[in-house]
mmCIF file of C-alpha atoms and ligand atoms in Angstrom:
data_model
loop_
_atom_site.group_PDB
_atom_site.id
_atom_site.type_symbol
_atom_site.label_atom_id
_atom_site.label_comp_id
_atom_site.label_asym_id
_atom_site.label_seq_id
_atom_site.Cartn_x
_atom_site.Cartn_y
_atom_site.Cartn_z
ATOM 1 C CA MET A 5 6.532 -20.043 30.313
ATOM 2 C CA ALA A 6 9.534 -21.373 28.407
ATOM 3 C CA ILE A 7 9.309 -21.222 24.643
ATOM 4 C CA GLY A 8 8.209 -24.496 23.106
ATOM 5 C CA SER A 9 7.059 -26.015 26.383
ATOM 6 C CA LYS A 10 3.525 -27.118 27.188
ATOM 7 C CA GLN A 11 1.611 -24.826 24.812
ATOM 8 C CA HIS A 12 3.655 -25.933 21.820
ATOM 9 C CA ALA A 13 3.402 -29.593 22.732
ATOM 10 C CA SER A 14 -0.416 -29.497 22.834
ATOM 11 C CA ALA A 15 -0.545 -27.897 19.400
ATOM 12 C CA THR A 16 1.008 -30.978 17.866
ATOM 13 C CA GLU A 17 -1.356 -33.509 19.446
ATOM 14 C CA SER A 18 -3.385 -35.149 16.715
ATOM 15 C CA ASP A 19 -6.777 -34.372 18.240
ATOM 16 C CA SER A 20 -6.096 -30.637 18.316
ATOM 17 C CA VAL A 21 -4.574 -30.067 14.878
ATOM 18 C CA ARG A 22 -6.313 -30.533 11.567
ATOM 19 C CA GLY A 23 -5.140 -29.777 8.071
ATOM 20 C CA ALA A 24 -6.844 -27.209 5.873
ATOM 21 C CA LYS A 25 -9.608 -28.778 3.783
ATOM 22 C CA VAL A 26 -8.785 -26.707 0.731
ATOM 23 C CA MET A 27 -5.643 -25.180 -0.763
ATOM 24 C CA VAL A 28 -5.723 -22.069 -2.988
ATOM 25 C CA ASP A 29 -2.971 -21.544 -5.537
ATOM 26 C CA LEU A 30 -2.803 -17.762 -5.539
ATOM 27 C CA ALA A 31 -0.963 -17.701 -8.857
ATOM 28 C CA THR A 32 -3.718 -19.493 -10.738
ATOM 29 C CA GLY A 33 -6.745 -19.398 -8.405
ATOM 30 C CA VAL A 34 -7.063 -23.181 -8.592
ATOM 31 C CA LEU A 35 -8.598 -24.777 -5.484
ATOM 32 C CA THR A 36 -7.631 -28.300 -4.504
ATOM 33 C CA GLY A 37 -9.134 -30.624 -1.926
ATOM 34 C CA ALA A 38 -11.867 -33.232 -1.674
ATOM 35 C CA ALA A 39 -14.400 -30.576 -0.610
ATOM 36 C CA VAL A 40 -14.057 -28.558 -3.826
ATOM 37 C CA GLU A 41 -17.076 -28.538 -6.150
ATOM 38 C CA THR A 42 -16.993 -27.314 -9.737
ATOM 39 C CA ILE A 43 -19.716 -25.955 -11.988
ATOM 40 C CA VAL A 44 -19.246 -25.270 -15.691
ATOM 41 C CA ARG A 45 -21.287 -22.864 -17.791
ATOM 42 C CA ARG A 46 -21.180 -23.342 -21.537
ATOM 43 C CA ILE A 47 -22.616 -21.294 -24.405
ATOM 44 C CA ARG A 48 -25.691 -23.554 -24.326
ATOM 45 C CA ASP A 49 -26.340 -22.558 -20.690
ATOM 46 C CA MET A 50 -26.323 -18.831 -21.467
ATOM 47 C CA LYS A 51 -29.696 -18.573 -23.195
ATOM 48 C CA GLY A 52 -31.233 -15.130 -22.779
ATOM 49 C CA VAL A 53 -28.093 -13.615 -21.248
ATOM 50 C CA TYR A 54 -26.877 -11.782 -24.370
ATOM 51 C CA ARG A 55 -28.679 -9.139 -26.412
ATOM 52 C CA ASN A 56 -28.149 -11.040 -29.688
ATOM 53 C CA GLU A 57 -29.628 -14.486 -29.123
ATOM 54 C CA GLU A 58 -29.050 -15.466 -32.747
ATOM 55 C CA ALA A 59 -25.306 -14.764 -32.381
ATOM 56 C CA ARG A 60 -25.216 -16.933 -29.246
ATOM 57 C CA ARG A 61 -26.998 -19.773 -31.052
ATOM 58 C CA SER A 62 -24.522 -19.642 -33.935
ATOM 59 C CA LEU A 63 -21.556 -20.378 -31.626
ATOM 60 C CA ASP A 64 -20.248 -23.801 -30.545
ATOM 61 C CA GLN A 65 -22.761 -24.705 -27.840
ATOM 62 C CA ASN A 66 -20.156 -26.775 -25.988
ATOM 63 C CA LYS A 67 -17.712 -23.927 -25.603
ATOM 64 C CA VAL A 68 -17.026 -23.199 -21.946
ATOM 65 C CA VAL A 69 -17.766 -19.571 -21.008
ATOM 66 C CA TYR A 70 -16.783 -19.951 -17.345
ATOM 67 C CA SER A 71 -16.325 -22.396 -14.542
ATOM 68 C CA VAL A 72 -16.528 -21.869 -10.805
ATOM 69 C CA GLN A 73 -14.634 -23.910 -8.250
ATOM 70 C CA GLY A 74 -16.278 -23.556 -4.853
ATOM 71 C CA PHE A 75 -15.733 -24.486 -1.236
ATOM 72 C CA TYR A 76 -19.068 -24.617 0.597
ATOM 73 C CA PRO A 77 -18.327 -25.665 4.187
ATOM 74 C CA VAL A 78 -21.976 -25.385 5.305
ATOM 75 C CA SER A 79 -25.202 -25.946 3.435
ATOM 76 C CA GLU A 80 -26.490 -23.190 1.172
ATOM 77 C CA GLY A 81 -28.941 -20.958 2.992
ATOM 78 C CA GLN A 82 -27.458 -21.556 6.426
ATOM 79 C CA GLU A 83 -26.994 -18.319 8.336
ATOM 80 C CA GLY A 84 -23.568 -17.384 9.685
ATOM 81 C CA GLY A 85 -21.334 -19.311 7.274
ATOM 82 C CA LEU A 86 -19.163 -18.190 4.390
ATOM 83 C CA PHE A 87 -18.506 -19.570 0.913
ATOM 84 C CA TRP A 88 -15.371 -19.293 -1.190
ATOM 85 C CA GLY A 89 -14.956 -19.640 -4.930
ATOM 86 C CA THR A 90 -12.727 -19.069 -7.931
ATOM 87 C CA THR A 91 -14.287 -18.086 -11.254
ATOM 88 C CA PHE A 92 -12.401 -18.726 -14.497
ATOM 89 C CA LEU A 93 -14.004 -16.657 -17.247
ATOM 90 C CA ALA A 94 -12.849 -17.302 -20.819
ATOM 91 C CA PRO A 95 -12.209 -14.497 -23.307
ATOM 92 C CA GLY A 96 -14.733 -14.260 -26.125
ATOM 93 C CA MET A 97 -17.530 -12.292 -27.701
ATOM 94 C CA VAL A 98 -21.185 -12.810 -28.535
ATOM 95 C CA ASP A 99 -21.710 -10.159 -31.201
ATOM 96 C CA ASP A 100 -20.510 -6.972 -29.462
ATOM 97 C CA GLU A 101 -20.875 -8.305 -25.912
ATOM 98 C CA TYR A 102 -18.089 -9.903 -23.912
ATOM 99 C CA PHE A 103 -18.214 -13.360 -22.366
ATOM 100 C CA MET A 104 -19.673 -12.785 -18.937
ATOM 101 C CA THR A 105 -21.227 -14.485 -15.943
ATOM 102 C CA LYS A 106 -25.012 -14.852 -15.816
ATOM 103 C CA GLY A 107 -25.193 -12.269 -13.041
ATOM 104 C CA HIS A 108 -27.425 -12.314 -10.015
ATOM 105 C CA TYR A 109 -28.907 -10.540 -7.056
ATOM 106 C CA HIS A 110 -28.472 -12.271 -3.752
ATOM 107 C CA ALA A 111 -31.726 -13.990 -2.838
ATOM 108 C CA LYS A 112 -31.235 -12.390 0.556
ATOM 109 C CA ARG A 113 -30.760 -8.861 -0.759
ATOM 110 C CA SER A 114 -29.018 -7.584 2.388
ATOM 111 C CA ARG A 115 -25.940 -9.739 1.707
ATOM 112 C CA GLY A 116 -22.706 -8.387 0.162
ATOM 113 C CA GLU A 117 -19.660 -10.089 -1.361
ATOM 114 C CA PHE A 118 -15.940 -9.616 -2.048
ATOM 115 C CA TYR A 119 -14.203 -10.269 -5.373
ATOM 116 C CA LEU A 120 -10.417 -10.299 -5.759
ATOM 117 C CA THR A 121 -8.964 -10.363 -9.269
ATOM 118 C CA LEU A 122 -5.991 -12.646 -9.844
ATOM 119 C CA ALA A 123 -5.459 -12.435 -13.592
ATOM 120 C CA GLY A 124 -6.841 -10.939 -16.766
ATOM 121 C CA HIS A 125 -8.883 -7.852 -17.474
ATOM 122 C CA GLY A 126 -12.528 -7.548 -16.658
ATOM 123 C CA ALA A 127 -15.407 -5.383 -15.610
ATOM 124 C CA LEU A 128 -17.519 -5.896 -12.526
ATOM 125 C CA ILE A 129 -20.944 -4.602 -13.494
ATOM 126 C CA LEU A 130 -23.081 -3.437 -10.595
ATOM 127 C CA MET A 131 -26.689 -2.261 -10.596
ATOM 128 C CA ASP A 132 -28.211 -0.724 -7.480
ATOM 129 C CA GLU A 133 -31.845 -0.662 -6.430
ATOM 130 C CA LYS A 134 -32.476 2.544 -8.344
ATOM 131 C CA ARG A 135 -31.313 0.644 -11.450
ATOM 132 C CA LYS A 136 -28.135 2.708 -11.712
ATOM 133 C CA THR A 137 -25.554 0.551 -13.507
ATOM 134 C CA VAL A 138 -21.808 1.187 -13.253
ATOM 135 C CA PHE A 139 -18.705 -0.945 -13.716
ATOM 136 C CA GLU A 140 -15.411 -1.313 -11.872
ATOM 137 C CA PRO A 141 -12.364 -2.277 -13.974
ATOM 138 C CA MET A 142 -10.835 -5.562 -12.798
ATOM 139 C CA SER A 143 -7.161 -6.441 -13.116
ATOM 140 C CA HIS A 144 -4.448 -8.243 -11.148
ATOM 141 C CA ASN A 145 -4.944 -7.602 -7.399
ATOM 142 C CA THR A 146 -8.010 -5.343 -7.581
ATOM 143 C CA LEU A 147 -10.366 -5.956 -4.683
ATOM 144 C CA HIS A 148 -14.063 -5.312 -5.220
ATOM 145 C CA TYR A 149 -16.819 -4.968 -2.677
ATOM 146 C CA VAL A 150 -20.267 -5.868 -3.957
ATOM 147 C CA PRO A 151 -22.676 -3.948 -1.724
ATOM 148 C CA SER A 152 -25.957 -5.440 -0.512
ATOM 149 C CA HIS A 153 -29.074 -4.973 -2.679
ATOM 150 C CA THR A 154 -26.898 -4.864 -5.819
ATOM 151 C CA ALA A 155 -27.085 -7.021 -8.936
ATOM 152 C CA HIS A 156 -23.617 -8.116 -10.098
ATOM 153 C CA ARG A 157 -22.047 -9.716 -13.129
ATOM 154 C CA VAL A 158 -18.489 -9.944 -14.486
ATOM 155 C CA ALA A 159 -17.411 -9.517 -18.128
ATOM 156 C CA ASN A 160 -14.028 -10.509 -19.554
ATOM 157 C CA VAL A 161 -12.876 -7.523 -21.635
ATOM 158 C CA GLY A 162 -9.397 -8.917 -22.390
ATOM 159 C CA ASP A 163 -7.818 -11.565 -24.595
ATOM 160 C CA CYS A 164 -6.814 -13.878 -21.737
ATOM 161 C CA PRO A 165 -8.813 -15.793 -19.146
ATOM 162 C CA LEU A 166 -10.085 -13.632 -16.285
ATOM 163 C CA THR A 167 -9.661 -15.247 -12.875
ATOM 164 C CA PHE A 168 -11.127 -13.927 -9.645
ATOM 165 C CA LEU A 169 -11.677 -15.139 -6.120
ATOM 166 C CA ALA A 170 -14.957 -14.533 -4.301
ATOM 167 C CA CYS A 171 -16.180 -14.762 -0.731
ATOM 168 C CA TRP A 172 -19.868 -14.463 0.183
ATOM 169 C CA PRO A 173 -22.262 -15.354 3.012
ATOM 170 C CA SER A 174 -23.704 -18.865 2.952
ATOM 171 C CA ASP A 175 -27.249 -17.510 3.274
ATOM 172 C CA ALA A 176 -26.894 -15.021 0.373
ATOM 173 C CA GLY A 177 -28.271 -17.339 -2.314
ATOM 174 C CA HIS A 178 -28.550 -16.538 -6.020
ATOM 175 C CA ASP A 179 -31.579 -14.841 -7.556
ATOM 176 C CA TYR A 180 -31.219 -15.173 -11.343
ATOM 177 C CA GLU A 181 -34.956 -14.897 -11.929
ATOM 178 C CA ALA A 182 -35.234 -11.187 -11.055
ATOM 179 C CA LEU A 183 -32.667 -10.342 -13.734
ATOM 180 C CA THR A 184 -34.434 -12.326 -16.434
ATOM 181 C CA LYS A 185 -37.457 -10.073 -15.851
ATOM 182 C CA GLU A 186 -35.812 -6.682 -15.227
ATOM 183 C CA ARG A 187 -32.325 -7.114 -16.727
ATOM 184 C CA PHE A 188 -29.448 -4.712 -16.118
ATOM 185 C CA SER A 189 -30.377 -1.164 -17.178
ATOM 186 C CA ARG A 190 -27.165 -0.924 -19.247
ATOM 187 C CA ARG A 191 -25.116 -3.511 -21.150
ATOM 188 C CA LEU A 192 -21.356 -3.577 -21.529
ATOM 189 C CA ARG A 193 -20.639 -3.540 -25.249
ATOM 190 C CA ASN A 194 -17.630 -3.155 -27.493
ATOM 191 C CA VAL A 195 -18.126 0.142 -29.295
ATOM 192 C CA GLY A 196 -15.274 0.988 -31.658
ATOM 193 C CA GLY A 197 -12.833 -1.166 -29.709
ATOM 194 C CA ILE A 198 -13.684 0.198 -26.267
ATOM 195 C CA HIS A 199 -15.973 -1.347 -23.660
ATOM 196 C CA VAL A 200 -18.771 0.998 -22.645
ATOM 197 C CA LEU A 201 -22.107 0.682 -20.883
ATOM 198 C CA VAL A 202 -24.910 1.201 -23.351
ATOM 199 C CA GLU A 203 -28.496 1.913 -22.305
ATOM 200 C CA GLU A 204 -30.712 -1.211 -22.679
ATOM 201 C CA ARG A 205 -33.643 -0.497 -24.955
HETATM 202 C C1 M6P B 7 -18.614 -15.804 -8.170
HETATM 203 C C2 M6P B 7 -19.613 -15.806 -7.029
HETATM 204 C C3 M6P B 7 -20.536 -16.986 -7.167
HETATM 205 C C4 M6P B 7 -21.169 -17.004 -8.555
HETATM 206 C C5 M6P B 7 -20.091 -16.987 -9.636
HETATM 207 C C6 M6P B 7 -20.646 -16.934 -11.051
HETATM 208 O O1 M6P B 7 -17.769 -16.881 -8.013
HETATM 209 O O2 M6P B 7 -20.353 -14.627 -7.063
HETATM 210 O O3 M6P B 7 -21.541 -16.913 -6.179
HETATM 211 O O4 M6P B 7 -22.009 -18.131 -8.705
HETATM 212 O O5 M6P B 7 -19.276 -15.844 -9.424
HETATM 213 O O6 M6P B 7 -21.624 -15.937 -11.215
HETATM 214 P P1 M6P B 7 -23.135 -16.296 -11.619
HETATM 215 O O7 M6P B 7 -23.703 -17.144 -10.504
HETATM 216 O O8 M6P B 7 -23.814 -14.953 -11.727
HETATM 217 O O9 M6P B 7 -23.103 -17.017 -12.895
HETATM 218 ZN ZN1 ZN B 8 -23.032 -12.798 -5.541
#
């Protein structure tokens, strides 16, 4: 078939071509499009997340810790779909702990997730079912696989915003409850200027 003949013509017919619903700026992580939804987590939303609750309470409760821009093409819980998001995590400290995401298990424990770091310096904290907690350093272009059955949370260990992309199954869900009872077995803390995992007492 000649180049640009029938096949090409059909690809330009309006009923067979549709524009992307969302654009991702890979320099900044910013998503644009009518389908994009944003959630914001402020210091006031982080009750019980940090070891030193008094230190958290003494901070500006309106300060944004992180925001997540998401593209959820199917409804949450639906099997077979995928979700996409960008997390923007501010730099900051609560006592000797870094600003971090709440952290979660997937409600459906068998589900995994990918994270791709765009900017900043962070730590992806992972705890497996045996309660073994480790972290993976995050920096520009690092790709992280969150295995199934693994609690995960991200801390910003740098001075600049930490930005990362994420992709996860639409039926994964978020189980925050389990971590309010059990918590991570180790916490990432600044000890003498270095970030280390310290056993939770
Ligand atoms: C990533 C994804 C999202 C998650 C967000 C913030 O973008 O893992 O599913 O909601 O980080 O993390 P958390 O829900 O633990 O606050
Ligand atoms: Zn997740």
